[in-house]
mmCIF file of N, CA and C in Angstrom:
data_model
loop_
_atom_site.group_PDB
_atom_site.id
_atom_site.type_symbol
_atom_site.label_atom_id
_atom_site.label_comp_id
_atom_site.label_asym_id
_atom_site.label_seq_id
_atom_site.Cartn_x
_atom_site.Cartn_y
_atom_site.Cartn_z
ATOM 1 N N UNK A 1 72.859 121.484 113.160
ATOM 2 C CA UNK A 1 74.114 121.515 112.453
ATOM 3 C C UNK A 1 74.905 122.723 112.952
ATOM 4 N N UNK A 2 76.228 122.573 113.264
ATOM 5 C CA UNK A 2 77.298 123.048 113.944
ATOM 6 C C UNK A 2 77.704 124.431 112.586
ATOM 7 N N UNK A 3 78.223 125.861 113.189
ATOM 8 C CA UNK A 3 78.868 126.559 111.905
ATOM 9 C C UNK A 3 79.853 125.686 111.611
ATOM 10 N N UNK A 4 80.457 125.096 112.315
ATOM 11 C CA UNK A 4 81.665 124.545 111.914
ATOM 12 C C UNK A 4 81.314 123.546 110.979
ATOM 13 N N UNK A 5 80.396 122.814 110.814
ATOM 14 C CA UNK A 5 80.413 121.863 109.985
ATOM 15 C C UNK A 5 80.245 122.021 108.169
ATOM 16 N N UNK A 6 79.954 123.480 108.012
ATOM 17 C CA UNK A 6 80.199 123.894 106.589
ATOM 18 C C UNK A 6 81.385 123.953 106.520
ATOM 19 N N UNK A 7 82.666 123.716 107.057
ATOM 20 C CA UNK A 7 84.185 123.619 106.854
ATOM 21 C C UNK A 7 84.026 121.929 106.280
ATOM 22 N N UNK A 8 83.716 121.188 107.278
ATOM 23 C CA UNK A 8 83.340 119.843 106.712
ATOM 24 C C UNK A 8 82.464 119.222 105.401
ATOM 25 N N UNK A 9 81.658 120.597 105.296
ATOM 26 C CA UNK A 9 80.669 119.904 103.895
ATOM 27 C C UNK A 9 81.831 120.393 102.577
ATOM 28 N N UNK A 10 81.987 121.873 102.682
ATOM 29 C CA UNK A 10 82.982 122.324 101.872
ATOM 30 C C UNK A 10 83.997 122.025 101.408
ATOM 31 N N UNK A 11 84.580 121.177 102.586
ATOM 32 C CA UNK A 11 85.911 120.376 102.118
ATOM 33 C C UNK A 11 85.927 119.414 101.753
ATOM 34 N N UNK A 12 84.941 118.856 101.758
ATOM 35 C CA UNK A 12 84.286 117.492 100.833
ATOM 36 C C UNK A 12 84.309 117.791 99.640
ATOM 37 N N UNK A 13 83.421 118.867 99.215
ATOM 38 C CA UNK A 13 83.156 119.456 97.515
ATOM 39 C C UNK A 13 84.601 119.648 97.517
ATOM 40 N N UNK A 14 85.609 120.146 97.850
ATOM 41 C CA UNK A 14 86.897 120.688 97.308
ATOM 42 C C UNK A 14 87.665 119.692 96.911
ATOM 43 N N UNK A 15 87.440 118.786 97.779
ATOM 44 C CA UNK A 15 88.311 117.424 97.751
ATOM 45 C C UNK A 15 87.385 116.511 96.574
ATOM 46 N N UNK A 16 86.293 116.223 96.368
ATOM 47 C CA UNK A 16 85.721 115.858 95.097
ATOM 48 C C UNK A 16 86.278 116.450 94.046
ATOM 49 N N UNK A 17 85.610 117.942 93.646
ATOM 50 C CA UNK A 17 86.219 118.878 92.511
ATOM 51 C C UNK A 17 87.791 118.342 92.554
ATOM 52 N N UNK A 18 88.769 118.583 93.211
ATOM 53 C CA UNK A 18 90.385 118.169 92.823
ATOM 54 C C UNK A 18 90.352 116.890 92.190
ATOM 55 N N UNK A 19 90.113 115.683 92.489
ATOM 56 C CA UNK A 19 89.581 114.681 91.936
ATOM 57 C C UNK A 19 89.088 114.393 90.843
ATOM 58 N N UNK A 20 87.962 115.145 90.528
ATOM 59 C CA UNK A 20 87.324 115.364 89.165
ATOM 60 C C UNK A 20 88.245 116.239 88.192
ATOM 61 N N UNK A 21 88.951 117.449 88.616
ATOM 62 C CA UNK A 21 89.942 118.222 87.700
ATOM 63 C C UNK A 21 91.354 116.859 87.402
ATOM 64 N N UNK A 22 91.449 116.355 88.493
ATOM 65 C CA UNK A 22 92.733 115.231 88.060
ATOM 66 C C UNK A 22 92.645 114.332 87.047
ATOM 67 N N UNK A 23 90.764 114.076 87.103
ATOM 68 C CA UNK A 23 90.730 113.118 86.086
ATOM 69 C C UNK A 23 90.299 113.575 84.771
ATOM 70 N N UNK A 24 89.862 114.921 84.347
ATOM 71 C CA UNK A 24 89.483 115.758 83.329
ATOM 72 C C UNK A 24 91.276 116.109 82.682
ATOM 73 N N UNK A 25 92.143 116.474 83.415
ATOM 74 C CA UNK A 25 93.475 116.596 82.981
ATOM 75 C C UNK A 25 94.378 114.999 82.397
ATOM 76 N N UNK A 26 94.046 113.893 82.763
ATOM 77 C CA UNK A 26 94.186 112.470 82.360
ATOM 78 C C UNK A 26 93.416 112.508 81.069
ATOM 79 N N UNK A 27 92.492 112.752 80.644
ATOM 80 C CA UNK A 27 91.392 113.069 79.804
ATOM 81 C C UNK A 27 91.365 113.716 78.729
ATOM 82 N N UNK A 28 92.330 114.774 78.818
ATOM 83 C CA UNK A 28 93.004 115.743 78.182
ATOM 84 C C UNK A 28 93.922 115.452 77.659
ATOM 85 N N UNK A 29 94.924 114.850 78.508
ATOM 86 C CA UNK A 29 96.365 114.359 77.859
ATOM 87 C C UNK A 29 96.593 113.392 77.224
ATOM 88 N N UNK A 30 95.142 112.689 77.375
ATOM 89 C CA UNK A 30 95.560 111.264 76.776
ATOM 90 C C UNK A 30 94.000 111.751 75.435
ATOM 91 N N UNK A 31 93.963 112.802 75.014
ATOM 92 C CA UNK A 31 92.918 112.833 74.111
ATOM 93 C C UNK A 31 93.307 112.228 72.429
ATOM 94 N N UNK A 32 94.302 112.383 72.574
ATOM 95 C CA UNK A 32 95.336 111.852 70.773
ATOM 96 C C UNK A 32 95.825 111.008 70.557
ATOM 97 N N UNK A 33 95.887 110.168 71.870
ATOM 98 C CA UNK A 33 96.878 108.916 72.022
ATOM 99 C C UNK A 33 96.035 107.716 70.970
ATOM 100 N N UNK A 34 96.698 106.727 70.435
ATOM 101 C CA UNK A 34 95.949 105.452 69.560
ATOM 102 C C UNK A 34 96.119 104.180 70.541
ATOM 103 N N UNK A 35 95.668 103.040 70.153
ATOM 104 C CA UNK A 35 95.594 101.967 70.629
ATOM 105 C C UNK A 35 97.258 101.984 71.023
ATOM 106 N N UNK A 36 97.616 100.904 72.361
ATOM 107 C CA UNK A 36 98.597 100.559 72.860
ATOM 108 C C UNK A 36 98.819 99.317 71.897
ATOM 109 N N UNK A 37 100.354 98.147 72.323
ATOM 110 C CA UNK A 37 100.459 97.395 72.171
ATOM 111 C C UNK A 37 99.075 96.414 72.018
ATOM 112 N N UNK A 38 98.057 96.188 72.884
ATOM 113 C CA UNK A 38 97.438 95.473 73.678
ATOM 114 C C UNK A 38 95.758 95.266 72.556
ATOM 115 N N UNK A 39 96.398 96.511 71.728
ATOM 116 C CA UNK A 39 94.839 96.992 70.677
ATOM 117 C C UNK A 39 93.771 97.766 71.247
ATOM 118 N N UNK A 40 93.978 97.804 72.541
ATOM 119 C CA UNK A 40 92.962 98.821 72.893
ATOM 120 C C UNK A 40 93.345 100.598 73.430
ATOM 121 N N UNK A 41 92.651 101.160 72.519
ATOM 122 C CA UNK A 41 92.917 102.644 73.061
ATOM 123 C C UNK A 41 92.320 103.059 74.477
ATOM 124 N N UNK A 42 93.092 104.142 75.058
ATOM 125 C CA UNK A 42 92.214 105.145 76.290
ATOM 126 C C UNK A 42 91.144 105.313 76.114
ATOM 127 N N UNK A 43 90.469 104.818 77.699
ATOM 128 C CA UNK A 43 88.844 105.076 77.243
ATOM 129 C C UNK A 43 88.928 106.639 78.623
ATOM 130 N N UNK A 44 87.934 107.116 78.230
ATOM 131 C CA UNK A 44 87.613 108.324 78.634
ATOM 132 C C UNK A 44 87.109 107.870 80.331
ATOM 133 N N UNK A 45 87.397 108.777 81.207
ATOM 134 C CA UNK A 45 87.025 108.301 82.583
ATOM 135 C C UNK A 45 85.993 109.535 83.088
ATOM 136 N N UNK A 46 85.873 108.910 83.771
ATOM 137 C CA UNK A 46 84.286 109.981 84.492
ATOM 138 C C UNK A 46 84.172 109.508 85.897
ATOM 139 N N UNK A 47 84.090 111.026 86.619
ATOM 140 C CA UNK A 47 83.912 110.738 88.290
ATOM 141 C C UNK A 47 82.480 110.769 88.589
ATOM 142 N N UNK A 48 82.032 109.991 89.596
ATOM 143 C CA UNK A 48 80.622 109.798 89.924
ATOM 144 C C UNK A 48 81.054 109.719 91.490
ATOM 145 N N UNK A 49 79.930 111.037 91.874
ATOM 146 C CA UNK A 49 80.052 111.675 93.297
ATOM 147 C C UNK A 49 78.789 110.854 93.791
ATOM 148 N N UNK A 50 78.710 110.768 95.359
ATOM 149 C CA UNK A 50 77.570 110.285 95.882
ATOM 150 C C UNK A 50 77.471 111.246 97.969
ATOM 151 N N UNK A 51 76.329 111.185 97.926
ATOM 152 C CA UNK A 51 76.257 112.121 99.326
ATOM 153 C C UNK A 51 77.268 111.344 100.928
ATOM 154 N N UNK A 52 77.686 112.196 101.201
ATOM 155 C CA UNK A 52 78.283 111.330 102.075
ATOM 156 C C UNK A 52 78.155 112.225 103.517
ATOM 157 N N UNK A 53 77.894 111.356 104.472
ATOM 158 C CA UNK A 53 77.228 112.029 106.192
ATOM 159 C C UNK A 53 78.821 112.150 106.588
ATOM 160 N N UNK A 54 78.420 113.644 107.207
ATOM 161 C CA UNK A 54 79.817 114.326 107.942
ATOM 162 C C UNK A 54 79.947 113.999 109.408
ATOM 163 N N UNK A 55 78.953 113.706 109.999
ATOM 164 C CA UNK A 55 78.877 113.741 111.084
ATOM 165 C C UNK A 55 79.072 112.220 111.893
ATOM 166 N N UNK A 56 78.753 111.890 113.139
ATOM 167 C CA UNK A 56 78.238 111.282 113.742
ATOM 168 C C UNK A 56 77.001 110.172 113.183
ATOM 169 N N UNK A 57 76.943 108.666 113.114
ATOM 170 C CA UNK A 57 75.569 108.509 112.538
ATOM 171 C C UNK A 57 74.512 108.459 113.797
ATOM 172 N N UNK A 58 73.514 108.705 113.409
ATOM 173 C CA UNK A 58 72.614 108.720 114.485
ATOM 174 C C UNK A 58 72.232 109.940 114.877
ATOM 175 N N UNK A 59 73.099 110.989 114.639
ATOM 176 C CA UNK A 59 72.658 112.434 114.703
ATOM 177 C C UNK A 59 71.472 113.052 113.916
ATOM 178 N N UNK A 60 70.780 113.848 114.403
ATOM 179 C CA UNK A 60 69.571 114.286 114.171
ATOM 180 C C UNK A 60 70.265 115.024 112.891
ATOM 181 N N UNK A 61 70.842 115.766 113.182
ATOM 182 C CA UNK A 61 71.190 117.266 112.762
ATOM 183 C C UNK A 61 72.780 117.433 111.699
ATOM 184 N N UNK A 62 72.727 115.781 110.967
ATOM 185 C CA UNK A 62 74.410 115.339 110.441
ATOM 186 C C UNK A 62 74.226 115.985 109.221
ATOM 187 N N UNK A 63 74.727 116.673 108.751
ATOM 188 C CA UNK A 63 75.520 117.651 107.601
ATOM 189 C C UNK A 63 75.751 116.320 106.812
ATOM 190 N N UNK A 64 75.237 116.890 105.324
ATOM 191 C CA UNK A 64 76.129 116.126 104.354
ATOM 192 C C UNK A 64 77.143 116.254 103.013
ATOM 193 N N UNK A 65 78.155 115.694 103.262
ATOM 194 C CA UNK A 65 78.995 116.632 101.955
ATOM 195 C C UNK A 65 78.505 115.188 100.450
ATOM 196 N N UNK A 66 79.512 115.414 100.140
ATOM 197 C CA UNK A 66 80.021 114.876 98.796
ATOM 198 C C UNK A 66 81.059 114.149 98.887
ATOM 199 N N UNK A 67 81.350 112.943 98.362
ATOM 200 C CA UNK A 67 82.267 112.061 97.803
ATOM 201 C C UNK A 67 82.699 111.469 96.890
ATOM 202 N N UNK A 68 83.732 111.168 96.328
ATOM 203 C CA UNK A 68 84.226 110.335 94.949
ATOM 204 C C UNK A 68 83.738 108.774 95.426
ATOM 205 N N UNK A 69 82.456 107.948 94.796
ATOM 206 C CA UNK A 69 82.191 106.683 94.964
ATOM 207 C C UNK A 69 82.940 106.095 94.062
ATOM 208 N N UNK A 70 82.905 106.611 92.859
ATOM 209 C CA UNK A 70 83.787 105.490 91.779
ATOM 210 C C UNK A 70 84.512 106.523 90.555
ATOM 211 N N UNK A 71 85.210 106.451 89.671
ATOM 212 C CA UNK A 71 85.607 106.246 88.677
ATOM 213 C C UNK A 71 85.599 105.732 87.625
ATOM 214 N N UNK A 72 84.431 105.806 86.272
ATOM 215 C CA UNK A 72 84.172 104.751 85.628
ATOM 216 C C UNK A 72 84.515 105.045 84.220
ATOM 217 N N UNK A 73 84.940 104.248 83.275
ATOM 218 C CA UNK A 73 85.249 104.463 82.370
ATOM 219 C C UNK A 73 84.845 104.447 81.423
ATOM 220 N N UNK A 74 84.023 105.774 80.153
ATOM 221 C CA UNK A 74 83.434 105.375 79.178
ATOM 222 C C UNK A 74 83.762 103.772 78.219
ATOM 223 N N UNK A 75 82.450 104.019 78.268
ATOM 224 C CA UNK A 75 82.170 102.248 77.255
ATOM 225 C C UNK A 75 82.399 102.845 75.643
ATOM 226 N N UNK A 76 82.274 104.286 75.379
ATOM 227 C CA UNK A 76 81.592 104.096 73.655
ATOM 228 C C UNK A 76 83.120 103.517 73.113
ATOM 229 N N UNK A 77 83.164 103.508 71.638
ATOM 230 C CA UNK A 77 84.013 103.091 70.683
ATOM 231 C C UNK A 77 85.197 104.295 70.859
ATOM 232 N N UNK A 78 86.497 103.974 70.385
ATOM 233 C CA UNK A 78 87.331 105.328 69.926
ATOM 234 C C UNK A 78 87.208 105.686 69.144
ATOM 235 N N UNK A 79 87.391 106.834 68.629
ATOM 236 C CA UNK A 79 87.044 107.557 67.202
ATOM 237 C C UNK A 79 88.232 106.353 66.310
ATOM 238 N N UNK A 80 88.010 105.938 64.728
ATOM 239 C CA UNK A 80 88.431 105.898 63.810
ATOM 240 C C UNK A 80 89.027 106.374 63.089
ATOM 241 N N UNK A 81 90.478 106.433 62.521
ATOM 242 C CA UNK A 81 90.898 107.197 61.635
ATOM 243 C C UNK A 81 91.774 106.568 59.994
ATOM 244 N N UNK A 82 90.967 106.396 58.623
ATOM 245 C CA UNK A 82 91.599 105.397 57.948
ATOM 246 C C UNK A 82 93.075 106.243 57.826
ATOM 247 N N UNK A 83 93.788 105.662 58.216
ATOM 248 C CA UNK A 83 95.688 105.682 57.838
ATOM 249 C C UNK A 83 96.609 104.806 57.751
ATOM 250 N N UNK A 84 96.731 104.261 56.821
ATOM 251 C CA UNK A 84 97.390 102.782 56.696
ATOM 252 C C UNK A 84 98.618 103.016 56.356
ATOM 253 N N UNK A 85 99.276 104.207 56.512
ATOM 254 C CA UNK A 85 101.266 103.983 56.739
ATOM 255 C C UNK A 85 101.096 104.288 58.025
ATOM 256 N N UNK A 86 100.107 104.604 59.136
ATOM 257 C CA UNK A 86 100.491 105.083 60.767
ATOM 258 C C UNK A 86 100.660 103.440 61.175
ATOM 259 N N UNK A 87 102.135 103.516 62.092
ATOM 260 C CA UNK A 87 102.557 102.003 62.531
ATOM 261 C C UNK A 87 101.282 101.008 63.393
ATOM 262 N N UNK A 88 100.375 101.759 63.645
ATOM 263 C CA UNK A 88 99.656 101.422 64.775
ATOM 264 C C UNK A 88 98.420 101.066 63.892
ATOM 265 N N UNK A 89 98.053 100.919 62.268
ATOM 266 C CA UNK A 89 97.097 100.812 62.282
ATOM 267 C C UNK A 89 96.850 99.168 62.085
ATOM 268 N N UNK A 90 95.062 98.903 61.850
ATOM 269 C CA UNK A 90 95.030 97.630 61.818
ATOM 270 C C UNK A 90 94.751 96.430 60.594
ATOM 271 N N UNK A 91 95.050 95.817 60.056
ATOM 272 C CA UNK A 91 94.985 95.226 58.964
ATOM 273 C C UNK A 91 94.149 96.079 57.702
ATOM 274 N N UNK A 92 92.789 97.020 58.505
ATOM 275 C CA UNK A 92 91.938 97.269 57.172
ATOM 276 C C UNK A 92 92.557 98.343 57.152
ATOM 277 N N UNK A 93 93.404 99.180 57.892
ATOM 278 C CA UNK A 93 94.259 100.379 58.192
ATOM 279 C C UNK A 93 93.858 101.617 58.316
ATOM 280 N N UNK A 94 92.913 101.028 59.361
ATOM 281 C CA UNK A 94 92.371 101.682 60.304
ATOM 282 C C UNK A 94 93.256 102.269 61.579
ATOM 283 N N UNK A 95 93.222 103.453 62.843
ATOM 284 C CA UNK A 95 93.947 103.550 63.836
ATOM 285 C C UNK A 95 92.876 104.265 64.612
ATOM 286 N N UNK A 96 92.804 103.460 65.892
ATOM 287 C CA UNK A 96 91.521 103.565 66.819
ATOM 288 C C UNK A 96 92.393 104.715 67.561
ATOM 289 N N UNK A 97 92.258 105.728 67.675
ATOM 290 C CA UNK A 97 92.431 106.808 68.951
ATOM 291 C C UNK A 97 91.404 106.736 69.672
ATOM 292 N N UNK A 98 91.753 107.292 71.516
ATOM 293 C CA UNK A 98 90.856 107.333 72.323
ATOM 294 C C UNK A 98 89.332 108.131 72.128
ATOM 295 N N UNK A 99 88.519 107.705 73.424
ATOM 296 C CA UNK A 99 87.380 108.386 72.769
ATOM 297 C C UNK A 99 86.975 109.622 73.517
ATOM 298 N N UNK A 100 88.044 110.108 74.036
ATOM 299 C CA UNK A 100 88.000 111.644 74.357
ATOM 300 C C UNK A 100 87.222 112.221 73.595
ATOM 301 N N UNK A 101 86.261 113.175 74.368
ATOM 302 C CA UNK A 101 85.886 114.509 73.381
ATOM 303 C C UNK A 101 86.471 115.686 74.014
ATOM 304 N N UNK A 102 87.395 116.953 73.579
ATOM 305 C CA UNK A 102 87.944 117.423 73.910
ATOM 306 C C UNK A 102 86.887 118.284 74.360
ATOM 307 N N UNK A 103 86.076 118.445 73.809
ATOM 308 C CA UNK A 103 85.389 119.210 73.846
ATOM 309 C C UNK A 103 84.238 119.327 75.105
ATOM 310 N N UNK A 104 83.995 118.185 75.800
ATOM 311 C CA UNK A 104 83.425 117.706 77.158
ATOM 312 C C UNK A 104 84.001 117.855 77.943
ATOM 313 N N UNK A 105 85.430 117.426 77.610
ATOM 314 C CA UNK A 105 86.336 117.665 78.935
ATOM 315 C C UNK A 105 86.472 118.830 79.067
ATOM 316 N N UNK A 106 86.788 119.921 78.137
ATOM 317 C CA UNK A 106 86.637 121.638 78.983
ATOM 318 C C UNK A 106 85.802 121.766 79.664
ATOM 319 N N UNK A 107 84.071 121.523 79.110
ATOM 320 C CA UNK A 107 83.796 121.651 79.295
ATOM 321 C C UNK A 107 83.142 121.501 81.502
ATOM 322 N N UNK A 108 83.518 120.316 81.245
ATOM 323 C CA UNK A 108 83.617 119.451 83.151
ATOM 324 C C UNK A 108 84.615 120.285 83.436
ATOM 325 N N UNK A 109 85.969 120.443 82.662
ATOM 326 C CA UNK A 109 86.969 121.413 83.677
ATOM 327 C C UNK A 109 86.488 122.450 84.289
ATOM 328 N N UNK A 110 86.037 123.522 83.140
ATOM 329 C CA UNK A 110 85.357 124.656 83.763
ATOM 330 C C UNK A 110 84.476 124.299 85.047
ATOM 331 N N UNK A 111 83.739 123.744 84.877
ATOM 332 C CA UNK A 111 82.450 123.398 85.935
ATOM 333 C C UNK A 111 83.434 122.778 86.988
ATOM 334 N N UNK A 112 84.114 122.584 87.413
ATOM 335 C CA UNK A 112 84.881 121.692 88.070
ATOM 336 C C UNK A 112 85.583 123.176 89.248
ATOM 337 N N UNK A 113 86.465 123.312 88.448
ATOM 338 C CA UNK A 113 87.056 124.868 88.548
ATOM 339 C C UNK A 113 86.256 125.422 89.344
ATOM 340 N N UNK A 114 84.653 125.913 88.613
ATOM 341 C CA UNK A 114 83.856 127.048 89.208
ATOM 342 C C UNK A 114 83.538 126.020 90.328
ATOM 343 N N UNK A 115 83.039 124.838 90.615
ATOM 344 C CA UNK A 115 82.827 124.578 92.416
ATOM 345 C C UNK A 115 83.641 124.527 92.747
ATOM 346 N N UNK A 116 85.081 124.030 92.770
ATOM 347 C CA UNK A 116 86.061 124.574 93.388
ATOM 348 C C UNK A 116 85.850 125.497 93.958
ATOM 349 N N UNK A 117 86.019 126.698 93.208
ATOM 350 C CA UNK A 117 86.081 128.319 94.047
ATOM 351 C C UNK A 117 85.073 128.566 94.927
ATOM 352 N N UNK A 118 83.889 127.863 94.023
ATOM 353 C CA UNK A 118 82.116 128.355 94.856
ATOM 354 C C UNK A 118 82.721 128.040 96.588
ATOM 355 N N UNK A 119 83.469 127.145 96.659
ATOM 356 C CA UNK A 119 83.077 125.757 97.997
ATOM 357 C C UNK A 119 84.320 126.778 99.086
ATOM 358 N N UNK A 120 85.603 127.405 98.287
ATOM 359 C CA UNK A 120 86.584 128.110 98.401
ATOM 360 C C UNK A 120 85.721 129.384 99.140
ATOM 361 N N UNK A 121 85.135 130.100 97.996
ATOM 362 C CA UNK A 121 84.254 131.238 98.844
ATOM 363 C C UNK A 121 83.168 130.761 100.057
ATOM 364 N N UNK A 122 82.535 129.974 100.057
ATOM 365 C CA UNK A 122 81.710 129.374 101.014
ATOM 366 C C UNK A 122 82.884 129.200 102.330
ATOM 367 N N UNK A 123 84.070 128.617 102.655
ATOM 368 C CA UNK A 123 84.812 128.457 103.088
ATOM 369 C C UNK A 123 85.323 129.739 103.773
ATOM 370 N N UNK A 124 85.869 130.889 102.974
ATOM 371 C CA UNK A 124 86.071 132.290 103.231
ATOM 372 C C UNK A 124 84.749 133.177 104.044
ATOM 373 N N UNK A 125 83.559 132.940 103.825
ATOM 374 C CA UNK A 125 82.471 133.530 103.931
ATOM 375 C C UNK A 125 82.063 133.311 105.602
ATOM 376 N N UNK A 126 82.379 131.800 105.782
ATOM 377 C CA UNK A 126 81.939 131.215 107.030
ATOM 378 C C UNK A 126 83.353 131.872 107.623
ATOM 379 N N UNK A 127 84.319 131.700 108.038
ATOM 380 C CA UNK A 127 85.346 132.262 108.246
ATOM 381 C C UNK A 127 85.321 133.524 108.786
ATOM 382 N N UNK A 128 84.788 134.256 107.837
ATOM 383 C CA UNK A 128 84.471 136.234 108.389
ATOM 384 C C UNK A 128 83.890 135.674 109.095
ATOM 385 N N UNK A 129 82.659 135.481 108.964
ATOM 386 C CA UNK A 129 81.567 135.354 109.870
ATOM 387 C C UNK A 129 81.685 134.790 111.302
ATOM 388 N N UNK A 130 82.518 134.410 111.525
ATOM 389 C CA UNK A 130 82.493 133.443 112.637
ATOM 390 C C UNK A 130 83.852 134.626 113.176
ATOM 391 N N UNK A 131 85.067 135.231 112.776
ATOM 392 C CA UNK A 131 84.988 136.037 113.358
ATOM 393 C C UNK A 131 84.795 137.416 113.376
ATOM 394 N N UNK A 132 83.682 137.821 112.911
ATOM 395 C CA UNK A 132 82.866 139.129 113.037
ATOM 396 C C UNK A 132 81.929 138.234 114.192
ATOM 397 N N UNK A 133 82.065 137.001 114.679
ATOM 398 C CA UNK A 133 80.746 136.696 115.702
ATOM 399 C C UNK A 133 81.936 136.847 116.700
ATOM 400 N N UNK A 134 83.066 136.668 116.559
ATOM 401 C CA UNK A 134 83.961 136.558 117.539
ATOM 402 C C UNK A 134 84.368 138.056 118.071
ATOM 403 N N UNK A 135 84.363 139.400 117.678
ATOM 404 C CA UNK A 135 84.380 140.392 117.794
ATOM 405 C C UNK A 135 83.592 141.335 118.131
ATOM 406 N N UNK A 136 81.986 140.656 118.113
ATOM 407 C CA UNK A 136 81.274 141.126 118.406
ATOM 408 C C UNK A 136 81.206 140.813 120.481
ATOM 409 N N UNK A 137 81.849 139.416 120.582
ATOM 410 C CA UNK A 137 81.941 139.511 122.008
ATOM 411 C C UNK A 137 82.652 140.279 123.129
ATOM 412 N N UNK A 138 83.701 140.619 121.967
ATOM 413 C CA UNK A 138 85.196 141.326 122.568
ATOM 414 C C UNK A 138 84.536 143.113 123.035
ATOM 415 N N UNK A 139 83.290 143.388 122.384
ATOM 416 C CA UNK A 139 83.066 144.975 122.826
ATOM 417 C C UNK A 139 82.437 144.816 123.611
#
């Protein structure tokens, strides 16, 4: 495996993490919203990463990053709320809001965030290094 190819694994994780923060912020904004026209509320979404070869196939020596395989959307119920003057509720007057937990989604943000930066410094790190290797030829 090439130095260069931690630019390639790294920018995989960066480009995942953005992905995952895009869909934690969808997640967020739509945490209060109630059922649409249609009766069904926002269901909560979740990114699912899978390994993905940087290189060449067939290479001995292929680096592997990370990728967004899918996008899937929680199955559970929306939270319940009895309010029977809110326009949206339903005969027993009931109003289904999404099933965000606000409280998960910080939580993935943060974590999201921190590989971000991790993959950011990994990125910076290889960088010196390569030229402090480059300076070392110049004396």
């Amino acid at each position: 495996m090439s130095m260069f190819s931690i630019f390639d694994v790294a920018g995989s994780a960066i480009s995942a993490q953005s992905q995952r923060l895009n869909v934690v912020a969808s997640n967020l904004a739509n945490a209060d919203t109630v059922a649409g026209p249609d009766g069904s509320a926002y269901r909560a979404r979740q990114v699912v990463f899978q390994t993905a070869l940087m290189g060449p196939a067939g290479m001995r020596d292929t680096a592997a990053g990370v990728q967004v395989s899918t996008i899937s959307e929680d199955a559970s119920p929306g939270r319940r709320v009895h309010d029977p003057k809110h326009p949206s509720a339903d005969p027993e007057g009931y109003v289904t809001y999404s099933n965000v937990n606000p409280v998960e989604e910080m939580v993935n943000m943060i974590s999201a965030s921190r590989s971000y930066q991790n993959n950011i410094e990994v990125m910076n790190t290889a960088r010196t290094l390569l030229l402090k290797t480059l300076q070392i030829g110049q004396v």
